[in-house]
Amino acid sequence: MVTRSDLPLRVINSTPEAILKAKKRARRSFRQIRTENVFKRTLSIMGLVIIILVLGILLTLVVQSLPSIKALGLKYLWSKVWDPVQDIYGAWPFLLGTLLSSFLALIISIPFSIAVAIFLGEYHPKGWLPNFLKNTVELIAAVPSVIYGFWGLAVLVPIVRSFESSIGVEPVGVGIFSSSLILAVMIIPYAASLGRSMIHLVPSHLKEAAYGLGATRWEVIRSVVLPYTKSGLFAGILLSLGRALGETMAVTMVIGNTSLIPKSIFAPGNTMASVIANEFTEADKPVYLSALIELGLVLFLVTVVINLIGKKIIDRFTNE
Amino acid sequence: MQPSHVKYRLGKSYGFQILTYILAFACVVPLIAILFFIIKAGVTKINWHFLVNIPKPVGETGGGIANALVGSILIILVASVIAIPIGIMAGVYLSENRKSRLAYWCRLSTDILQGVPSIVIGIVAYFWLVKPFGKFSALSGSAALAIMMLPIVIRSTEETLKLLPDSLKEAALALGMPFHRVIFKVIIPVGVSGILSGVMLSIARITGETAPLLFTAFGNPYLSTKLTQPMQSLPLLIFNYATSPYNEWHDLAWGASLILLVWVLFLNIFTKIVTRKWKVQL
Amino acid sequence: MESTVIKSRNFNASFGSNHVVKNVNIDIPRNHVIAVMGPSGCGKTTYLRCINRMHELIPGASSSGEMKLNDEDVYQMHPIFVRLKIGMVFQRPNPFPNLSIYDNVIAGYKLNGIKLPKAERDRIVEHSLTRVALWNEVKDSLNKKGSFLSGGQQQRLCIARAVAMEPEVLLFDEPTSALDPISTSTVEELFHELKVNYTLIIVTHNMQQAARVSDKTAFFFMGELVEYDDTKIMFTNPKDNRTQNYITGRFS
Amino acid sequence: MESTVIKSRNFNASFGSNHVVKNVNIDIPRNHVIAVMGPSGCGKTTYLRCINRMHELIPGASSSGEMKLNDEDVYQMHPIFVRLKIGMVFQRPNPFPNLSIYDNVIAGYKLNGIKLPKAERDRIVEHSLTRVALWNEVKDSLNKKGSFLSGGQQQRLCIARAVAMEPEVLLFDEPTSALDPISTSTVEELFHELKVNYTLIIVTHNMQQAARVSDKTAFFFMGELVEYDDTKIMFTNPKDNRTQNYITGRFS
Amino acid sequence: MAQIETELQLLKSEAINMWTLVNSQLNKAREAFLTFDKDLAREVVLKEKRVNGSELKIDRDCENIFALFCPVAIDLRFLLAILKINSNLERIGDIAEGIAKYVIDAEAPFSKELLEVSRVLPMYEEAVAMLEDTQAAFEKEDTVLARGVFKRDDLLDAVNKSSNKVLEAHLKAHPEDTSQALWLISIIRRLERVGDQTKNVAEEIIFYLEAKVLKHSKKFA
Amino acid sequence: MAQIETELQLLKSEAINMWTLVNSQLNKAREAFLTFDKDLAREVVLKEKRVNGSELKIDRDCENIFALFCPVAIDLRFLLAILKINSNLERIGDIAEGIAKYVIDAEAPFSKELLEVSRVLPMYEEAVAMLEDTQAAFEKEDTVLARGVFKRDDLLDAVNKSSNKVLEAHLKAHPEDTSQALWLISIIRRLERVGDQTKNVAEEIIFYLEAKVLKHSKKFA
Ligand SMILES: Nc1ncnc2c1ncn2[C@@H]1O[C@H](COP(=O)(O)OP(=O)(O)OP(=O)(O)O)[C@@H](O)[C@H]1O
Ligand SMILES: Nc1ncnc2c1ncn2[C@@H]1O[C@H](COP(=O)(O)OP(=O)(O)OP(=O)(O)O)[C@@H](O)[C@H]1O
Ligand SMILES: [Mg+2]
Ligand SMILES: [Mg+2]
Ligand SMILES: O=P([O-])([O-])[O-]
């Protein structure tokens, strides 16, 4: 109920209309207070929904891969043969294919992404040319992976094939090397834009301090900018890796899709994601399906760990 | 210290600068190449007929991608309707409760969700919405895409609101405003451009997603608008037709790729322009 | 009318286990300008924010003791009412960036969802802006965004926004520390006019400012209220040694 | 030894077409503390940064006229040499966060790729830290990161870093405006000791600070050097009306 | 208007009030001395308390302004000048009271002849006029007027210098006037002091307006 | 140590120097007066310039400290006290010079009897002692000592009060001493002023140390 004390002091001694108006206002305020509580609760529920969603994903994956875990045990991960027809399931070829293609892609992309980061962050933060570069790099990330796959298949694979024949490798074209190239392009923007924003965060007064001591531009980059941002750059690379590991469509389209252990980086192969994409709808036996889901579970866990580590590093960096 | 020493240091500095320039601009090449090829291969395929017809069976030339266009739009719409309100509210929750335990787990969950490979989301959606009902459906595809949208919307909302100075909220609270009004009348309007950019980016992202749809919306050679039925979508169509051995289908895939690419790039660029125009000064 | 507006007795405030305001007793007379000064981290801001219950918005923050507004315990009222009666102005000018100058002034009504007839709104806007000596400067650009104004003008706009709610007390937390000297002086000049209608409590680091603008000064040290007296006396003949050392610049 | 260290004649500086320093003539005597004051945006910082050619780091910035260091034109030397001879200390303390206190002090040598024997390095570090009255406070934690220090200590560390290069002139851009009063006074006390060996030019917003620490004061107004005289005279009997209005707080 | 301006304005009007008061004290003491009006003399003695109160008030105000507003440049010089002017005025007030007290204590009016030869009356008039001139100079911030005061002091000095000889000669002829002469010499000395004080005040006015220190400069020149 | 402390310390020692100088002037003038030593008197007159210079220097230093350091609280009171003490000391210096000038102008030493009856010598001694006491009080920041000065002034007042009567009586008997008596009355008045000035100084010391304004308080009480 509205009491006199809820009214502004100067109203208490004024006209009845003013008091009435003030009381009305006070009653409004009480209604507001109730709405406020409801609103706060709704927000918390939304927070809870997200948590439940993630737990649900984890639980689903675990439950669905239980048959395979029970049937195949841990050695599933390093068994080398995958032959659903014979009911033999070994994940090693896919793990190896995933690791090879992702790390190769990472190694190819790092110089480019760091160069972009330094160019945009340090040399030319403003102007139309850097703006163009920045937007282009960001658009690289926007292109759907299926288009990369298609383009890779139609354009890149023939090129790789002729490259392979020129160095005397079996000219397959499709394979781990092609998928690494595609992946490398796809992940440049992640490390680059993160690196750029990290370099932007380097306080200009630190750089000025170094210039003030007579340093050259490169010395400022080497001694101030890079040390300051190294953890951020590392996080960017980790996040790129996470992307590369989980990337499905582009890889599926150019990796060749064989379940054999890749003999070299030019050989065809399969990654965990691509094998799921290829075989999930064909998996007719429970263990087969479950083995695929177990691959999904491994992929899930690996990418989650890598992403969380990357995020932690970024958080610590930006909060400093 | 001799001048020659300085000259050497300056030379090193310039050398490094030039190397950086070269490497940085090398990154432009792939995108140009992709754009060039897709446009070259796709632009001749696109005409009115292409947009309003459904694909012809193998062997027949002509045909279009109307089913994929309609399907993509429907699936994305439904996904947005699910994800945007939840995402924004969760984002607001996170930005308002930086320290609470629930917020910690929620934030962690969002981070996890953001890193989950899309194929895994597809698997999960399959078990949640396809297997229990015994059939592939557009709705399950929407749900999978909605899950993919959520972390982007949540994060961009939270980050935008976190960027708003505390003083803004305090100014409103000090005027005796109740919490929900502070959020709706001050915080969200000021942060609208950031939130909006997150929403648009998330839409751009799911437009090109294929993997989660493989086992959910599945694809459909015919035009369907029933959410409970399998439905075609652009990326699915490109994947299926691109990996097929038929040249006519390849042509369809090129055309579809161009449309998808233009749409996605348009969304990205539009977002950038719009958010720049609406950029509020803080 | 020399009545007491704000009165605290044995008031304490903490952040978790960090006890930052200790046993503060103070009587603040109506229509005076009170300056609160003291070294960094001595609890000035915290105490100020306890007065209109903004302190409790910080997670883990707590307070105890008596804090009265016109003999009524602030901590018995709902914070929304407290904040309507005790306005606050912050360190950096913070006009709502999405609102025009006009809307900023009546933001307290508009955003609270209180509908007023247009004439009434106009009156409030003109009256509040006049009070803060800003009317003449902005009357032709009321529909522009507040962010076009200079720092000092923005800060005066924020004061107008608080004044529009007709509070009894106005709290200022280092209101000019983000402003240059010229803007600072425009804001300082205002205080004298505002105290005719309101009671002003101003936290400041700047001793000269405290000296220039206030009638009474409170000196905080390590969370305690060490001395509270007429400003003239504080600056000519402080009773406590810590006060004297602080104001004469002899930091131990 | 009353020789002139810095001498500028008809010195001008611009940002693009924005002419912000106009025709400045000044003679700065060796081993003095010079304060530069004036309203916001009058070109103080710009002029200061022209002295050691930091100004030209900003894209679009340009300057003209004579700026001499010991009768040698600064703009004929390579900026790296200029900056070695004219050290600079900034508004916010900016020790390199990834370096230890020790490494921060000799950062100038490290950055410039100069290799020194350990004993020499130790000597420089101790000597520089002693000069800034920080040696006793940090000598047991030389290997800790500088960011653990208080604001005032950090700023003194930055001064030590500049001092380690044995410059002739030290430039300070509002060196205490990010510090609380106590840290401010520790830094201010230093200036008197530093002028025995260096010439100090200090930009400050704080008139009281200019009054306290400087021997001579330059007053800038709208890019012009309006008055330049002994600090005592500036504060008791300024010749120019703009100076008088500014220091007495009568902003038109 | 900055607050310090208001405060300085107030201070100035206070100083002017005090000045007017001291001037009237000096004039009344003269009146009392001339007409041997003991009542008027008593009034002067009573009002001296007002002068003292005024001095204390101005001193305190100055202290407060120093403490609160940190004056510099012309404001600082004004305050310092006011401080000095204040104590000089108070001394002039004291002198007026001293003369009034003599009138109260005296048994009979001064002999006409003694007054005539000692030239104390023109001296008194000149002193009062000087004080009025400096007040005008202060009010109008007119340094030309203030400088004019210095020359006027010559008459006072001359009277003072000659007074011993003149009175000695007079006493030779009229030994019965001894007591009066002893008093008169005190009064003359006092009026000479009024001249000096007034000159000091004029110097302070010039100091505050032009930042030139004239004090003692003649002695050095 | 904050720079203002150094400056105030310097100022204090300057004030003490001036004090010592004034004290020595007063003593030398007394010596000259007693022994009729014209050379010593001339020295006093010459040194008066030093006193004046000292006054100007202290005034200027105070002005600078006000302008540069914005003193408050005890620092402010100290400076205001120094300003007043300074002008009082200068006045005492003037008085010493005045006495010395008399010695220079005088044709013969004062008659012993006149000195005896007028009690001018004990008065002089007391004035000098008072000045020394206040100086000690200032140096030691000792308000008890400073308060002690007030009582000592009583002797000076008594001598001053009685002087007219006493000299009148003396002149009745020795009309030939008229000229000397006229001079002596001036000197006595001056010494009384020294007492007053010294009391003022003591009041200022108490004001700065205890922030109590004693000036005029007796008159109000
Ligand atoms: N949000 C917070 N959480 C925990 N402790 C805090 C918080 N804010 C302030 N404190 C602590 O409370 C103490 C008092 O802080 P407060 O901000 O009141 O000081 P202050 O006197 O206003 O200082 P300043 O002059 O720097 O603004 C400080 O020691 C600080 O460490
Ligand atoms: N990086 C810049 N680019 C363009 N103009 C600039 C830049 N920095 C400063 N200016 C302009 O130059 C003028 C002088 O700036 P400067 O920073 O020298 O002023 P200041 O006197 O140091 O002011 P403050 O006291 O605010 O630091 C300002 O009007 C500003 O608008
Ligand atoms: Mg604070
Ligand atoms: Mg600047
Ligand atoms: O100080 P006096 O009044 O004696 O000149």
XYZ file of C-alpha atoms in Angstrom, chain F residues 3-4 14 25 40 46-48 60 62 65 113 126 128 144 146 161 167 176 191 205 207 216:
23
model
C 58.783 21.503 -0.962
C 56.501 23.867 0.851
C 64.866 34.637 7.285
C 69.375 47.747 16.000
C 77.049 53.918 16.665
C 72.771 52.913 7.892
C 71.686 49.423 8.849
C 68.051 50.421 8.728
C 58.079 38.906 -1.578
C 55.455 35.203 1.313
C 54.730 30.971 -1.419
C 68.050 63.471 36.207
C 61.982 45.919 29.180
C 64.259 44.857 24.358
C 53.533 29.939 26.936
C 54.583 34.225 23.949
C 51.101 56.979 31.084
C 58.111 65.497 32.613
C 66.178 74.475 30.403
C 59.131 52.661 23.086
C 52.629 33.628 17.152
C 47.394 32.766 16.245
C 41.605 43.184 20.445
